[in-house]
XYZ file of C-alpha atoms in Angstrom:
554
model
C 45.759 30.887 213.876
C 42.633 32.352 212.263
C 43.906 34.481 209.357
C 40.496 35.727 208.225
C 41.062 39.139 209.878
C 42.659 40.332 206.672
C 39.580 39.591 204.593
C 37.996 42.834 205.673
C 34.780 44.332 206.828
C 32.685 42.896 203.982
C 33.597 39.345 205.016
C 32.703 40.050 208.658
C 29.336 41.497 207.638
C 28.559 38.546 205.366
C 29.799 35.697 207.533
C 29.298 36.951 211.083
C 27.101 40.006 211.421
C 24.191 39.269 209.055
C 23.621 35.679 210.233
C 23.661 36.910 213.825
C 21.139 39.735 213.335
C 18.942 37.386 211.312
C 18.610 35.244 214.441
C 18.655 38.200 216.868
C 17.357 41.308 215.031
C 18.635 44.826 215.601
C 16.570 47.178 217.710
C 13.902 49.071 215.768
C 15.453 52.537 215.938
C 16.828 55.018 213.413
C 20.494 54.257 212.851
C 21.531 57.778 211.956
C 22.762 60.931 213.669
C 20.461 63.857 214.389
C 21.763 65.383 211.139
C 20.609 62.296 209.249
C 24.068 60.808 208.642
C 23.722 56.991 208.531
C 25.547 55.132 211.304
C 27.058 51.771 210.329
C 27.262 48.852 212.764
C 31.063 48.900 212.671
C 33.897 51.159 211.497
C 37.343 49.912 210.490
C 40.448 51.266 208.707
C 38.601 50.595 205.441
C 36.323 53.547 206.214
C 39.409 55.767 206.134
C 41.043 54.134 203.117
C 41.951 57.422 201.383
C 42.991 59.078 204.613
C 46.332 60.755 205.317
C 47.025 61.229 209.022
C 49.009 64.445 208.595
C 46.396 66.055 206.336
C 43.250 65.107 208.236
C 44.366 64.735 211.829
C 47.863 66.000 212.442
C 48.943 67.075 215.909
C 47.363 69.316 218.556
C 48.328 72.942 218.124
C 49.311 72.412 214.482
C 47.451 72.813 211.195
C 44.688 71.736 210.579
C 44.000 71.819 214.353
C 41.580 68.876 214.211
C 42.965 67.548 217.495
C 42.822 70.907 219.261
C 43.994 74.509 218.945
C 46.743 74.176 221.580
C 49.519 71.577 221.944
C 48.886 70.655 225.592
C 45.129 71.359 225.721
C 43.758 70.517 229.197
C 47.110 69.225 230.478
C 48.170 72.874 230.471
C 44.929 74.715 231.248
C 41.431 73.428 231.807
C 38.584 74.917 229.824
C 37.108 78.086 231.326
C 34.050 77.287 233.425
C 31.854 80.205 232.441
C 28.312 80.054 233.771
C 25.780 82.325 232.085
C 24.266 84.628 234.722
C 22.058 87.675 234.773
C 18.734 88.634 236.301
C 16.963 91.483 238.025
C 18.939 94.529 239.077
C 22.692 94.922 238.537
C 23.249 94.299 242.252
C 21.387 90.969 242.019
C 23.620 89.764 239.199
C 26.730 91.149 240.904
C 25.908 88.951 243.909
C 25.433 85.907 241.634
C 28.782 86.648 239.925
C 30.561 86.729 243.271
C 28.856 83.530 244.421
C 29.916 81.678 241.270
C 33.503 82.901 241.571
C 33.550 81.722 245.190
C 32.351 78.294 243.998
C 35.264 77.910 241.599
C 33.974 79.451 238.377
C 36.855 80.798 236.305
C 35.145 83.366 234.047
C 32.020 85.531 233.963
C 29.202 85.401 231.415
C 26.532 88.095 231.392
C 22.903 87.669 230.366
C 21.058 90.909 229.603
C 17.314 91.447 229.714
C 15.164 91.810 226.616
C 14.955 95.641 226.677
C 18.765 95.915 226.685
C 19.024 93.317 223.915
C 16.547 95.233 221.748
C 17.930 98.717 222.432
C 15.487 100.121 224.989
C 16.065 101.662 228.401
C 14.215 100.347 231.437
C 11.931 103.400 231.445
C 10.763 102.945 227.838
C 7.091 101.934 227.443
C 8.119 98.938 225.305
C 10.222 97.613 228.193
C 7.269 97.255 230.550
C 6.921 93.773 231.979
C 10.345 92.666 230.693
C 12.777 94.575 232.909
C 15.201 92.172 234.597
C 13.166 89.086 233.730
C 15.393 87.253 231.245
C 18.669 88.855 232.231
C 20.124 91.810 234.059
C 18.674 95.263 233.408
C 21.200 97.848 232.189
C 20.503 101.266 230.707
C 23.533 103.433 231.523
C 27.110 103.251 232.749
C 25.720 103.596 236.280
C 24.271 100.086 235.920
C 27.620 98.712 234.734
C 29.337 100.291 237.733
C 27.048 98.307 240.047
C 27.113 95.141 237.919
C 30.912 94.824 238.230
C 31.328 96.359 241.678
C 34.373 94.873 243.492
C 35.250 92.785 240.404
C 38.613 93.944 238.960
C 38.312 93.800 235.181
C 41.964 92.817 234.751
C 41.587 89.764 237.013
C 38.686 87.934 235.347
C 37.505 87.644 231.753
C 33.899 88.543 231.019
C 31.664 87.336 228.210
C 28.617 89.411 227.301
C 25.711 87.931 225.376
C 24.416 90.986 223.571
C 24.265 91.749 219.870
C 22.540 94.736 218.247
C 23.616 96.872 221.235
C 26.977 95.146 221.720
C 28.865 98.267 220.646
C 27.217 100.135 223.539
C 27.999 97.393 226.065
C 31.616 97.309 224.887
C 31.881 101.082 225.279
C 30.475 100.857 228.815
C 32.912 98.075 229.725
C 35.855 100.133 228.458
C 34.602 103.234 230.273
C 34.331 101.162 233.439
C 37.910 99.942 232.968
C 39.002 103.579 232.823
C 37.131 104.254 236.070
C 38.896 101.279 237.684
C 42.262 102.493 236.419
C 42.712 99.350 234.319
C 44.426 99.757 230.956
C 42.519 98.453 227.943
C 45.505 96.279 227.058
C 44.966 94.362 230.329
C 41.311 93.418 229.990
C 40.139 90.200 228.387
C 36.708 88.977 227.501
C 34.260 88.407 224.699
C 31.388 90.341 223.198
C 28.913 88.113 221.354
C 28.174 90.841 218.809
C 27.200 88.403 216.025
C 24.544 90.195 214.033
C 24.517 87.790 211.093
C 23.166 84.969 213.234
C 20.498 87.369 214.544
C 19.072 87.684 211.037
C 19.312 83.913 210.597
C 18.004 82.682 213.924
C 17.568 84.801 217.050
C 15.799 87.795 215.454
C 17.050 90.566 217.764
C 18.004 93.485 215.552
C 17.716 97.216 214.987
C 19.251 98.002 211.604
C 19.447 96.166 208.256
C 22.253 93.606 207.751
C 24.662 95.912 205.894
C 24.577 98.601 208.603
C 24.645 96.038 211.388
C 27.746 94.350 209.960
C 29.386 97.763 209.510
C 29.089 98.405 213.278
C 30.387 94.903 214.065
C 33.449 95.612 211.917
C 33.860 98.937 213.752
C 34.214 96.983 217.000
C 36.589 94.465 215.399
C 38.795 97.255 214.041
C 38.723 99.191 217.327
C 39.630 96.182 219.470
C 42.432 95.142 217.117
C 43.999 98.565 217.620
C 43.160 99.395 221.238
C 41.921 96.318 223.178
C 44.245 93.546 221.996
C 43.192 90.820 224.480
C 39.449 91.229 223.876
C 37.382 89.097 221.500
C 35.085 91.630 219.782
C 32.768 88.999 218.299
C 31.739 85.472 219.219
C 30.489 83.890 216.007
C 27.538 81.944 217.284
C 26.089 78.683 216.101
C 24.258 78.186 219.362
C 21.191 80.177 218.367
C 21.146 78.612 214.905
C 20.952 75.177 216.521
C 18.375 76.293 219.073
C 16.235 77.557 216.174
C 16.054 73.977 214.882
C 19.044 73.427 212.615
C 20.947 70.184 212.361
C 24.513 69.974 213.659
C 25.794 70.120 210.073
C 23.764 73.263 209.340
C 24.945 74.858 212.580
C 28.534 74.117 211.594
C 28.106 75.432 208.056
C 26.163 78.636 208.688
C 28.290 79.567 211.702
C 31.485 79.290 209.690
C 29.849 81.103 206.764
C 29.038 83.955 209.165
C 32.649 83.953 210.316
C 33.956 84.126 206.772
C 31.509 86.981 206.167
C 33.057 89.015 208.986
C 36.571 88.229 207.775
C 35.650 89.378 204.267
C 34.113 92.582 205.642
C 37.243 93.261 207.687
C 39.501 92.746 204.689
C 37.288 95.030 202.591
C 37.634 97.656 205.351
C 41.363 97.551 204.639
C 42.429 95.539 207.672
C 45.169 92.927 207.475
C 43.570 89.561 208.205
C 46.333 88.673 210.669
C 45.679 91.850 212.653
C 42.114 90.932 213.603
C 41.372 87.258 212.864
C 43.283 85.950 215.927
C 40.673 87.577 218.199
C 37.623 86.144 216.443
C 36.018 83.506 218.649
C 33.154 81.034 218.263
C 30.214 79.674 220.229
C 28.671 76.271 219.523
C 25.701 74.359 220.881
C 26.290 70.890 222.351
C 23.207 68.746 221.775
C 22.287 65.147 222.614
C 24.007 63.233 219.791
C 27.254 62.571 221.639
C 29.655 61.629 218.847
C 28.146 64.027 216.315
C 28.793 66.958 218.648
C 32.417 65.917 219.182
C 32.902 65.515 215.435
C 31.314 68.917 214.815
C 33.904 70.777 216.880
C 36.761 68.882 215.227
C 35.383 69.576 211.732
C 34.891 73.247 212.618
C 38.560 73.658 213.465
C 39.665 71.933 210.269
C 37.388 73.930 207.961
C 38.251 77.263 209.583
C 41.988 76.611 209.382
C 41.833 75.522 205.760
C 39.675 78.389 204.487
C 41.583 81.019 206.455
C 44.855 79.811 204.947
C 43.698 79.145 201.405
C 41.036 81.811 200.781
C 42.123 84.654 203.057
C 45.882 83.978 202.923
C 46.281 84.111 206.693
C 49.878 83.676 207.802
C 49.690 83.617 211.590
C 48.738 80.312 213.214
C 46.489 82.313 215.554
C 44.381 83.406 212.574
C 43.760 79.777 211.614
C 43.201 78.511 215.158
C 39.481 78.262 215.944
C 38.725 78.852 219.631
C 35.230 78.166 220.893
C 32.922 78.578 223.829
C 30.252 75.905 224.158
C 26.931 75.595 225.938
C 24.753 72.592 226.553
C 21.587 72.566 224.474
C 18.716 74.485 226.013
C 16.360 73.104 223.389
C 17.085 69.558 224.585
C 15.944 70.281 228.143
C 12.453 69.202 229.156
C 9.917 70.745 231.494
C 8.660 67.232 232.202
C 10.804 65.449 234.810
C 13.257 68.380 234.858
C 15.787 66.542 237.035
C 16.484 64.371 233.976
C 18.163 67.467 232.555
C 21.045 66.934 234.994
C 21.956 63.737 233.121
C 21.498 65.353 229.707
C 23.721 68.274 230.666
C 26.445 66.012 232.073
C 26.692 64.010 228.845
C 26.608 67.128 226.679
C 29.327 68.710 228.814
C 31.464 65.594 228.415
C 31.033 65.826 224.631
C 32.155 69.475 224.701
C 35.294 68.536 226.616
C 36.086 65.548 224.403
C 35.549 67.848 221.418
C 38.203 70.258 222.707
C 36.167 73.307 223.809
C 37.992 76.271 225.368
C 35.054 77.388 227.482
C 31.815 75.821 228.688
C 28.485 76.800 230.201
C 26.423 73.950 231.603
C 22.699 74.665 231.712
C 20.839 74.290 234.982
C 18.135 71.642 235.184
C 15.443 74.256 235.857
C 16.267 76.674 233.011
C 13.435 75.307 230.895
C 11.103 76.690 233.583
C 12.782 79.952 234.599
C 16.117 81.568 235.349
C 18.146 79.136 237.463
C 18.089 78.995 241.229
C 21.339 79.117 243.183
C 21.042 75.388 243.923
C 20.490 74.488 240.266
C 23.369 76.600 238.986
C 25.667 75.077 241.610
C 24.821 71.554 240.401
C 25.545 72.678 236.833
C 28.932 74.105 237.817
C 29.781 71.011 239.881
C 29.077 68.900 236.768
C 31.990 70.584 235.010
C 34.205 70.303 238.059
C 33.519 66.559 238.342
C 34.472 66.045 234.688
C 37.618 68.105 235.244
C 38.717 66.643 238.562
C 37.336 63.093 238.817
C 37.052 61.413 235.412
C 40.585 61.494 234.009
C 39.243 62.804 230.698
C 41.560 65.865 230.610
C 44.742 63.843 231.200
C 45.538 63.272 227.519
C 44.973 65.402 224.443
C 42.109 64.399 222.125
C 41.491 60.990 223.741
C 39.033 59.908 221.028
C 41.302 60.875 218.145
C 41.894 57.941 215.822
C 38.521 56.320 216.455
C 37.450 54.988 213.072
C 33.860 56.025 213.732
C 34.711 59.507 214.972
C 37.166 60.258 212.185
C 34.732 59.061 209.513
C 31.944 61.130 211.065
C 34.209 64.187 211.231
C 34.993 63.784 207.521
C 31.309 63.421 206.634
C 30.315 66.506 208.611
C 33.132 68.498 207.043
C 32.046 67.489 203.528
C 28.367 68.260 204.103
C 29.141 71.594 205.773
C 31.365 72.600 202.863
C 28.478 71.901 200.479
C 26.396 74.477 202.376
C 29.275 76.970 202.485
C 29.785 76.670 198.724
C 26.064 77.285 198.207
C 26.291 80.457 200.314
C 29.251 81.599 198.216
C 27.321 80.886 194.999
C 24.464 83.086 196.242
C 26.872 85.993 196.696
C 27.967 85.625 200.317
C 26.215 85.289 203.633
C 24.473 88.697 203.669
C 22.947 88.035 200.255
C 22.014 84.490 201.318
C 20.211 85.926 204.353
C 18.377 88.448 202.162
C 17.211 85.523 200.008
C 16.177 83.528 203.079
C 18.393 80.560 202.276
C 19.715 79.658 205.754
C 16.379 80.531 207.367
C 14.505 78.156 205.050
C 17.003 75.333 205.557
C 16.740 75.665 209.340
C 12.936 75.814 209.274
C 12.785 72.637 207.200
C 15.173 70.850 209.575
C 13.193 71.955 212.628
C 9.992 70.625 211.059
C 11.582 67.256 210.297
C 12.923 66.954 213.838
C 9.555 67.780 215.383
C 7.857 65.190 213.182
C 10.287 62.522 214.400
C 9.597 63.580 217.976
C 5.820 63.519 217.496
C 5.949 60.099 215.829
C 8.182 58.640 218.529
C 11.016 58.006 216.064
C 13.340 59.842 218.433
C 12.895 59.117 222.113
C 12.660 62.012 224.532
C 12.743 60.448 227.970
C 9.912 61.694 230.135
C 8.099 63.302 227.186
C 7.203 60.613 224.639
C 8.518 57.630 226.606
C 8.738 56.776 230.310
C 6.115 59.428 231.030
C 5.030 60.045 234.616
C 1.355 61.034 234.981
C 2.023 63.105 238.083
C 5.185 64.988 238.949
C 6.335 66.853 242.018
C 6.657 70.594 241.358
C 10.169 72.037 241.164
C 11.056 75.275 242.913
C 12.235 77.942 240.507
C 13.449 81.522 240.624
C 10.802 84.248 240.611
C 11.616 87.863 239.788
C 10.139 90.410 242.183
C 7.928 92.862 240.219
C 9.330 95.660 242.394
C 12.644 95.304 240.553
C 11.157 96.911 237.456
C 9.996 99.954 239.413
C 13.433 100.306 241.021
C 15.219 100.144 237.682
C 12.881 102.684 236.103
C 13.488 105.062 239.004
C 17.254 104.521 238.766
C 17.520 105.346 235.074
C 15.296 108.394 235.529
C 17.544 109.666 238.346
C 20.632 109.213 236.188
C 19.054 111.037 233.259
C 17.905 113.889 235.494
C 21.394 114.349 236.967
C 23.294 114.504 233.644
C 24.529 117.518 231.738
C 21.783 117.680 229.087
C 23.888 119.783 226.713
C 26.691 117.213 226.785
C 24.230 114.429 226.083
C 22.834 116.214 223.040
C 26.326 116.953 221.764
C 27.392 113.314 222.129
C 24.299 112.062 220.312
C 24.917 114.526 217.477
C 28.537 113.343 217.218
C 27.365 109.739 217.054
C 24.847 110.500 214.311
C 27.572 112.242 212.314
C 29.951 109.283 212.707
C 27.213 106.896 211.570
C 26.505 108.988 208.492
C 30.062 109.635 207.350
C 31.368 106.097 207.895
C 33.761 106.841 210.752
C 34.305 104.196 213.422
C 31.610 104.732 216.042
C 33.531 103.261 218.992
C 35.557 106.354 220.065
C 32.355 108.412 220.060
C 30.482 105.735 222.011
C 33.110 105.532 224.755
C 32.938 109.302 225.259
C 29.138 109.223 225.156
C 28.632 106.546 227.793
C 31.102 108.322 230.105
C 28.623 111.207 230.037
C 25.878 108.673 230.892
C 24.224 108.716 227.496
C 21.959 105.688 227.684
C 21.790 102.490 225.694
C 18.306 103.397 224.487
C 19.330 106.880 223.351
C 22.255 105.484 221.370
C 19.995 102.846 219.833
C 17.576 105.580 218.785
C 20.409 107.168 216.785
C 21.014 103.835 215.062
C 17.301 103.588 214.272
C 17.170 107.110 212.903
C 20.362 107.021 210.813
C 20.509 103.390 209.660
C 16.784 102.725 209.544
C 14.782 99.845 210.992
C 15.067 96.345 209.597
C 11.896 94.597 208.542
C 12.345 90.898 207.838
C 11.099 89.991 204.355
C 8.521 87.244 203.954
C 10.504 84.292 202.623
C 8.341 81.225 203.198
């Protein structure tokens, strides 16, 4: 019997691998992840020599949650298939919601248009040309009533991608629950509401960071006391990655944002175990298959460790990171857009193997426009095929124990912690943002990635390799310009039919709450019930908190 197996990896490299590649050279590609972590030709137990199974891996549903936040994972419940949807009028999106639910979707996800995201009503001059184009147009509770018509709020969970006006959207959702006769303790869902990542990456804001975080903590405090099944914030790495960060930077700055909210909640006087269990996350799933899986595993381990050691969390739920995921929009190509079906399928598989709780699969045409019904159906079917045909969900953490994956998880954890320590040294995430630290790091990473793309060091199929000189056009969704006129007329009718004195009183109450530090949520719920608009509430924020102007940092 050949007993050389015990001589180790170094012997194999010297005696077997190097002579072979000398005769038959390796391919001329970069052997590293998209984050720049070198990838070796082979991984063995020697790469985990100082590794303790219980400390690093453990068991699903137990600290440090590397293998998953729940013991049975997909054997008990599949991930929520939550397709992002929103366009045109509320009735248009309501119809898309119902179609997706009929096709087997298990949760709703709402995309709002740019005016709503920036705090303007449809009839505001700055909203012209943008109403209903990138998401659904909402200005008042009347729009929410149409948006969720015939959709019982206690029967389906709803995610809302909205940030600087998230407090308003939450108030409207709660007011709508009251109209439906649904108790707040029976509604579940998620508000994105992550203002820190707005200052880092997406750039949709009204007020400066300190005031913005104060309102986020208002929603966290309010939900902890009154809406116990609702996630008041979805701490979002997705936009950080889409802005050009590496996977390691996405991991680090997302968790740093999360720790920032936890610190702010504790400073408010809240017990960490009263609100941390309802904090949720949102990560991007890009092309580097194993790196994305490792990222989610490292995220769970870091969150659990810091929550226990720094914030003294006692409940397992406070240490258990739960995450929504979405395939990478920035990886999609306008050239040969049908290739995006393959990209999305592989990214979705990585999300599932990484243990995601919820998933949106992008449609192949989203790089061109909002998705058509056909395209969004293919995207949903991609998830259903993974769930029902592949066997992947039959066991928990099927890749756990892979020498390569575990080593990569450790490396990503270590590099992310270096960034997190740097943020702490700068005085916390708000101070780091003021200094431009995460913004500069992301800009540098985006530049490096684009250089590799331009030089052909990273292949983008159909763009810098396997290019087709002529392509057949793809049908895509077009928004009828008449929709804007209809929405403007609707919001004007609502404003004309309101009790003007009540509106003024509600706005004055909101301004007072903003000034004296009281939680704004009770005032907002009362205000939206009187059809005070999103834009009018945002104007109070602008007037009381002031407008944020991003400093020049480069």
